[in-house]
Short mmCIF file of C-alpha atoms and ligand atoms in Angstrom, two decimals:
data_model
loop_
_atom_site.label_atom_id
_atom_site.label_comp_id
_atom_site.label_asym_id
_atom_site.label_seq_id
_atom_site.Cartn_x
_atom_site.Cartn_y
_atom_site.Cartn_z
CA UNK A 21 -16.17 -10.79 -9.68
CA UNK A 22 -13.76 -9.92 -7.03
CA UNK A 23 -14.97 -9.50 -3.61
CA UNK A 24 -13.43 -6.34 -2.37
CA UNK A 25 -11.09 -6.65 0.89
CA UNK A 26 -10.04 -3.96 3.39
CA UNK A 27 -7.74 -5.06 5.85
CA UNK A 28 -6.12 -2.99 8.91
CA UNK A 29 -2.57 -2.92 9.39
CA UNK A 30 -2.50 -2.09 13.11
CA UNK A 31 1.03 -2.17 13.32
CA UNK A 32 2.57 -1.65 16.91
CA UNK A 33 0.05 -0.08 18.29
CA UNK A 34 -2.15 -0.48 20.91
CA UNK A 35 -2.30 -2.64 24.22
CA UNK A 36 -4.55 -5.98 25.54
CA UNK A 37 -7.16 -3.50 26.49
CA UNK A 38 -7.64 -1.95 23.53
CA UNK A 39 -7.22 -4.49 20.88
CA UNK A 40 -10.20 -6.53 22.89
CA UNK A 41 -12.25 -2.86 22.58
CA UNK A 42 -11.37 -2.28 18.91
CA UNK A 43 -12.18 -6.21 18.23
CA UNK A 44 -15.39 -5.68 19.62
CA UNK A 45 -16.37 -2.80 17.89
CA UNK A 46 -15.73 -5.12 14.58
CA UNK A 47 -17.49 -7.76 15.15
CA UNK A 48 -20.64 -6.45 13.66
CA UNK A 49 -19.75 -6.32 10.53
CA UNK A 50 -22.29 -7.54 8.64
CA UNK A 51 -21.99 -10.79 7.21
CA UNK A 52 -24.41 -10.60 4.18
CA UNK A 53 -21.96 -7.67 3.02
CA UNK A 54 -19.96 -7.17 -0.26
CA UNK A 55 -16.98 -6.61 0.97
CA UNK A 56 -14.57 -8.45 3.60
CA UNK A 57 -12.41 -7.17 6.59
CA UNK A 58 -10.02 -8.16 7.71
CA UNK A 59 -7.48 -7.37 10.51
CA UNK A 60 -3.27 -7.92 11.14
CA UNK A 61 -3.05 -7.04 14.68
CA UNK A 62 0.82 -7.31 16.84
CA UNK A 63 1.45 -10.66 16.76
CA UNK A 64 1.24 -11.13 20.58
CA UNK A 65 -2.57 -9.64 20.39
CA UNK A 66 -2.88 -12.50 17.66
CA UNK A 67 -4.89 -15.00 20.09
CA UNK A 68 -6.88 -12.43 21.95
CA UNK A 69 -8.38 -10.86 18.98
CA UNK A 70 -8.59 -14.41 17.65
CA UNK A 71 -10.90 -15.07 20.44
CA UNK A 72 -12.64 -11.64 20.09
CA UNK A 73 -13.64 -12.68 16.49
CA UNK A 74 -14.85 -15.79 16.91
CA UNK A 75 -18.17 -16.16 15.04
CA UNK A 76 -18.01 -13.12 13.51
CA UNK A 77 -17.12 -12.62 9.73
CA UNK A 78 -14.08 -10.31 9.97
CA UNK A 79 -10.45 -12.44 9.41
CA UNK A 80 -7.49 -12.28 11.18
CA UNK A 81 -4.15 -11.90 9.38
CA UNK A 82 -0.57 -11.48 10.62
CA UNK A 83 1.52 -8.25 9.72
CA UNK A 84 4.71 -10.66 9.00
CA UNK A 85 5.93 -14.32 8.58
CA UNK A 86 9.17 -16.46 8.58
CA UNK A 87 10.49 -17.47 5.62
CA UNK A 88 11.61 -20.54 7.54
CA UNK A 89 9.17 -23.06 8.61
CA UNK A 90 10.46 -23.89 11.92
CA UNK A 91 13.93 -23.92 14.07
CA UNK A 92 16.51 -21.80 15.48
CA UNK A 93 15.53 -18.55 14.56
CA UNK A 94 14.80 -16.60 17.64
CA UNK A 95 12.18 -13.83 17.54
CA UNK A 96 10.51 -15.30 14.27
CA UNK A 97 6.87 -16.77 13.95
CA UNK A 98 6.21 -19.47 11.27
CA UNK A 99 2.83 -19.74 9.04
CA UNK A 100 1.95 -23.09 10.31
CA UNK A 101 2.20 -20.79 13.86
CA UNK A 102 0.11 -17.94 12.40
CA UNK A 103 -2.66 -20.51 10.72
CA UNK A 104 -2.58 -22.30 14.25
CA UNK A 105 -3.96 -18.86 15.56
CA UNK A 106 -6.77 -18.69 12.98
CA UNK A 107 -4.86 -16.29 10.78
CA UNK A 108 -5.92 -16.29 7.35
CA UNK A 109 -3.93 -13.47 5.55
CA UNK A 110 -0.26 -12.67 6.31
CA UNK A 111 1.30 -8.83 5.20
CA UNK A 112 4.40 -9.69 3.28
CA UNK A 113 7.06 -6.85 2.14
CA UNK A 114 5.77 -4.18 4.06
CA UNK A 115 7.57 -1.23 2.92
CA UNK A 116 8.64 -0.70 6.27
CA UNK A 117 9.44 -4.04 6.51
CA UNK A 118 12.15 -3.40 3.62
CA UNK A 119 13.02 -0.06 4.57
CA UNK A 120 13.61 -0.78 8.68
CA UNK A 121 14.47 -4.32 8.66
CA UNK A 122 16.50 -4.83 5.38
CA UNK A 123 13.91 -7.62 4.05
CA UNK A 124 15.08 -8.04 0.54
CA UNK A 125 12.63 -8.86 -2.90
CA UNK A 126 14.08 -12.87 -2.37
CA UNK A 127 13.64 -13.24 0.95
CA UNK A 128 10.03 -11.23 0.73
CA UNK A 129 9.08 -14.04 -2.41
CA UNK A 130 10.13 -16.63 0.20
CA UNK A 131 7.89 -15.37 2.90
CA UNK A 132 5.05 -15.97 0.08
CA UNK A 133 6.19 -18.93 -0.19
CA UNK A 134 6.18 -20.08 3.18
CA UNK A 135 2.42 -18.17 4.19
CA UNK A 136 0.84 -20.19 1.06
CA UNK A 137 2.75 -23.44 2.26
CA UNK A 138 0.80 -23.03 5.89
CA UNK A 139 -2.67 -22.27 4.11
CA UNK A 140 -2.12 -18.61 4.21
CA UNK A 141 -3.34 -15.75 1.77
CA UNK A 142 0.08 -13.72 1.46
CA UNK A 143 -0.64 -9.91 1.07
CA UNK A 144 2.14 -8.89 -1.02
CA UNK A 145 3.28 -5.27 -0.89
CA UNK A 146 4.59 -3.71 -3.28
CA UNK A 147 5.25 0.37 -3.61
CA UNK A 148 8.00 3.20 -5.19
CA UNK A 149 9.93 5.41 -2.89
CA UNK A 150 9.08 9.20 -3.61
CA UNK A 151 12.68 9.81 -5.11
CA UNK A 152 11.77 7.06 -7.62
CA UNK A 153 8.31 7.91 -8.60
CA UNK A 154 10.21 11.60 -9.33
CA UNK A 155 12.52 9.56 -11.18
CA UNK A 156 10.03 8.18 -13.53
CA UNK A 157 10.43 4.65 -12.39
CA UNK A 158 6.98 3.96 -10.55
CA UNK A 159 6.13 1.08 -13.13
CA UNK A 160 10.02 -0.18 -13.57
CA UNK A 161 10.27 -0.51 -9.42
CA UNK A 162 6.81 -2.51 -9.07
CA UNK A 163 7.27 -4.75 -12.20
CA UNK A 164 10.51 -5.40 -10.35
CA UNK A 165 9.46 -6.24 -6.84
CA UNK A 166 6.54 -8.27 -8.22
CA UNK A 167 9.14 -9.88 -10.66
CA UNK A 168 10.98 -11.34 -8.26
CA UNK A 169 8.13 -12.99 -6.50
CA UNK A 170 7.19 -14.11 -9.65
CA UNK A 171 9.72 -16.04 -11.00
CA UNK A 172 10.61 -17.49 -7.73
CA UNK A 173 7.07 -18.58 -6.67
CA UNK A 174 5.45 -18.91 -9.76
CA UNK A 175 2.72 -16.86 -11.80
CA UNK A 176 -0.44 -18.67 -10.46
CA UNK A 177 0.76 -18.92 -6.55
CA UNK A 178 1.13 -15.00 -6.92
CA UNK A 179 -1.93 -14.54 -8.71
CA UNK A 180 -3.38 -16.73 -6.17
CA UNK A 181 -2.45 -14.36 -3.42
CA UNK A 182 -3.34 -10.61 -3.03
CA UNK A 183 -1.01 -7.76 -4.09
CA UNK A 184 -1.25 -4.32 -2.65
CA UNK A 185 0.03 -1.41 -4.35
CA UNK A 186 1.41 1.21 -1.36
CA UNK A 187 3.16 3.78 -2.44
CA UNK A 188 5.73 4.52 0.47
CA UNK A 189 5.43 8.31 0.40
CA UNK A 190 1.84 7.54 0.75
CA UNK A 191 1.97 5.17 3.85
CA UNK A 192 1.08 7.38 7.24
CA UNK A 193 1.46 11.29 5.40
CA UNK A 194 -1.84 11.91 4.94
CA UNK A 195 -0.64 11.94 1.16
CA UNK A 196 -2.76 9.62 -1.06
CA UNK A 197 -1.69 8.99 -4.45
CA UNK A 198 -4.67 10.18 -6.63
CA UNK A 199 -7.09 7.89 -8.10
CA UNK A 200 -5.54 7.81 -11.50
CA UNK A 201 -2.23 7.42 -10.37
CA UNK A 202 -3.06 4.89 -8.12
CA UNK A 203 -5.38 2.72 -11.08
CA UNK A 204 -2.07 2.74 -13.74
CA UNK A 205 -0.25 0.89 -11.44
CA UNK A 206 -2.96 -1.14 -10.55
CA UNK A 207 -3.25 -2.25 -14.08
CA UNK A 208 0.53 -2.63 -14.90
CA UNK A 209 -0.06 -5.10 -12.40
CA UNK A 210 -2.65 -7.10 -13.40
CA UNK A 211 -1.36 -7.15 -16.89
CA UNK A 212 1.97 -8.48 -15.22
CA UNK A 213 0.26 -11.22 -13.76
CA UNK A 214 -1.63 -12.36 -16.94
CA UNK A 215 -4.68 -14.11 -17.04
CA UNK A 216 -4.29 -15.49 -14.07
CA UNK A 217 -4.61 -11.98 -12.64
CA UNK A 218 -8.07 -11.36 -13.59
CA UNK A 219 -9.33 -12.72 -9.97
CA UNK A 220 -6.47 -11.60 -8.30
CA UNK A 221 -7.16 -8.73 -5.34
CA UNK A 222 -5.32 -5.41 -5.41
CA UNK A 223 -5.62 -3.44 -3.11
CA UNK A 224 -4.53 0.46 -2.53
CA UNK A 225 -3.06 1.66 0.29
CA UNK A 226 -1.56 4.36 1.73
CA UNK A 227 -3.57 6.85 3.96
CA UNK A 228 -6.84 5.49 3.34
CA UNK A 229 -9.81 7.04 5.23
CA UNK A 230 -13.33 7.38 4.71
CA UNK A 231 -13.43 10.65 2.79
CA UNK A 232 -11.12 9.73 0.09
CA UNK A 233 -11.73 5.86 -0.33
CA UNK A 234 -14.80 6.03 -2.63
CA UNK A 235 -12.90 7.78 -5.27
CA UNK A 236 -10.05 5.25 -4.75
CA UNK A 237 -12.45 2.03 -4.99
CA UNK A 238 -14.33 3.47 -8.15
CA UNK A 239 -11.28 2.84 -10.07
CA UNK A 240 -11.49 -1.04 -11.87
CA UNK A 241 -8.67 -2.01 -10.76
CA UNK A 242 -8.68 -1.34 -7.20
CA UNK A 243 -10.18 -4.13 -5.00
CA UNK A 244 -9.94 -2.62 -1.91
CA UNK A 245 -7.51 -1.29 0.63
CA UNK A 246 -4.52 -1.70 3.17
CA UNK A 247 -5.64 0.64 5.70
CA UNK A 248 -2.90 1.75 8.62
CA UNK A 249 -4.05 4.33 10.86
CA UNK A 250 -7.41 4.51 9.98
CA UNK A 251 -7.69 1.25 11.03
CA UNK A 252 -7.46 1.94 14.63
CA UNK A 253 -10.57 3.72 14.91
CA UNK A 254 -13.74 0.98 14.65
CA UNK A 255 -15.86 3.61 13.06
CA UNK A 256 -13.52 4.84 10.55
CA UNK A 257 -12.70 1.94 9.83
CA UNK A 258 -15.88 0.57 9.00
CA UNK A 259 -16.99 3.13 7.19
CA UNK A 260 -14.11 2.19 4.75
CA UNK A 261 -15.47 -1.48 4.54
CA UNK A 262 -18.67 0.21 3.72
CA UNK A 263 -17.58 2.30 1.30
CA UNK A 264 -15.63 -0.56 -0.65
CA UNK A 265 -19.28 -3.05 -0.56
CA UNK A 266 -20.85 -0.78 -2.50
C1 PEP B 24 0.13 0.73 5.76
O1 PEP B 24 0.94 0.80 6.67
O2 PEP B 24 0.01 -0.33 5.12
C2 PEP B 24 -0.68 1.90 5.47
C3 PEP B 24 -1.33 1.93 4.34
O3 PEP B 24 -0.69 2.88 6.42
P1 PEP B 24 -1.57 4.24 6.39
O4 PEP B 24 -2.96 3.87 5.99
O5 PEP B 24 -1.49 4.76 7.78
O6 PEP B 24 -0.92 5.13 5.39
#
């Protein structure tokens, strides 16, 4: 049994004022539910919302981490940083971590790496570009990107972790990819990760809301969601942690 996860990619948005609001309006969630939230707030909100949470049952998680676990390397934050905070997931491979800052599959399986090393859950993205889903290559680019993370972390750290399957053309369009589309990839990739895979979480995401996340969650192999913009509205997004307990 999988418990199902939804976690909110806030991105870089918002300000102190309304992270603390949105953080509030979370901390309901109820405990005795199905499903977890979680939330991956800017990294400098990272303590306040910390704070917010406390004693509630919705985790923290950072949208990024160094590769590197500590030194010269201006700008970065390190896992043993992020767990320091109360973090408990960190985003790795963002899409738009690949596509705006160059983050390549190695240094992305290093980033797993070092988020495991600090007592992290990595949240390993994975996802085709439209061109190569046209292409016919969907299942060719994820096998790849997971691959790579793969052989250079091992099969039970990644299975250890939790993948999510974002198609980029997917991520802030409105587009969704539909259910069935979505559900083949999710099961290329837990047949990729063997056995071990069978308690792994994947999640979907890519313009995840509350009208069209039942029909994404009743697929097996979808155990929950990445959630961007729908994430910044409390109600919205509880509604999608709702959806996913039942
Ligand atoms: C994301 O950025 O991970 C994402 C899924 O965004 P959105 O839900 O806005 O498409």
């Amino acid at each position: 049994m999988r418990l199902p996860l939804i976690a909110g990619n806030w991105k870089m948005h918002g300000s102190l004022q309304s992270v603390v609001e949105l953080s509030k309006a979370l901390v309901g969630w109820n405990p005795e539910s199905k499903a977890e939230m979680a939330v991956c707030p800017p990294s400098v909100f990272l303590s306040v919302v910390a704070k917010e949470l406390q004693g509630s049952s919705v985790a923290l998680g950072a949208q990024n981490v160094s590769e590197h676990q500590q030194g010269a390397y201006t700008g970065e934050v390190s896992g043993d940083m992020l767990a320091e905070l109360g973090c408990r997931y960190a985003i790795v491979g963002h899409s738009e971590r690949r596509a705006l800052f160059a983050e390549t599959d190695r240094q992305i399986a290093e980033k797993f790496i070092a988020a495991q090393r600090a007592g992290l859950t990595p949240i390993l993205c994975v996802g085709e570009t439209l061109e190569q889903r046209e292409a016919d290559a969907t299942l060719d680019v994820i096998a790849e990107q997971l691959g790579v993370v793969i052989d250079v972390a091992g099969l039970e750290a990644v299975a250890k972790g939790v993948v999510a399957y974002e198609p980029v053309w997917a991520i802030g369009t409105g587009k969704t990819a539909t259910p069935e589309q979505a559900q083949q990839v999710h099961a290329a990739i837990r047949l990729q990760l063997g056995e071990a895979g069978a308690k792994t979480r994947v999640l979907y995401g890519g313009s995840v809301k509350a009208a069209n996340a039942a029909e994404i969650f009743a697929q097996p192999d979808i155990d929950g969601a990445l959630v961007g913009g729908a994430s910044l509205v409390a109600e919205e997004f509880l509604e999608v942690g709702r959806l996913a307990a039942q």
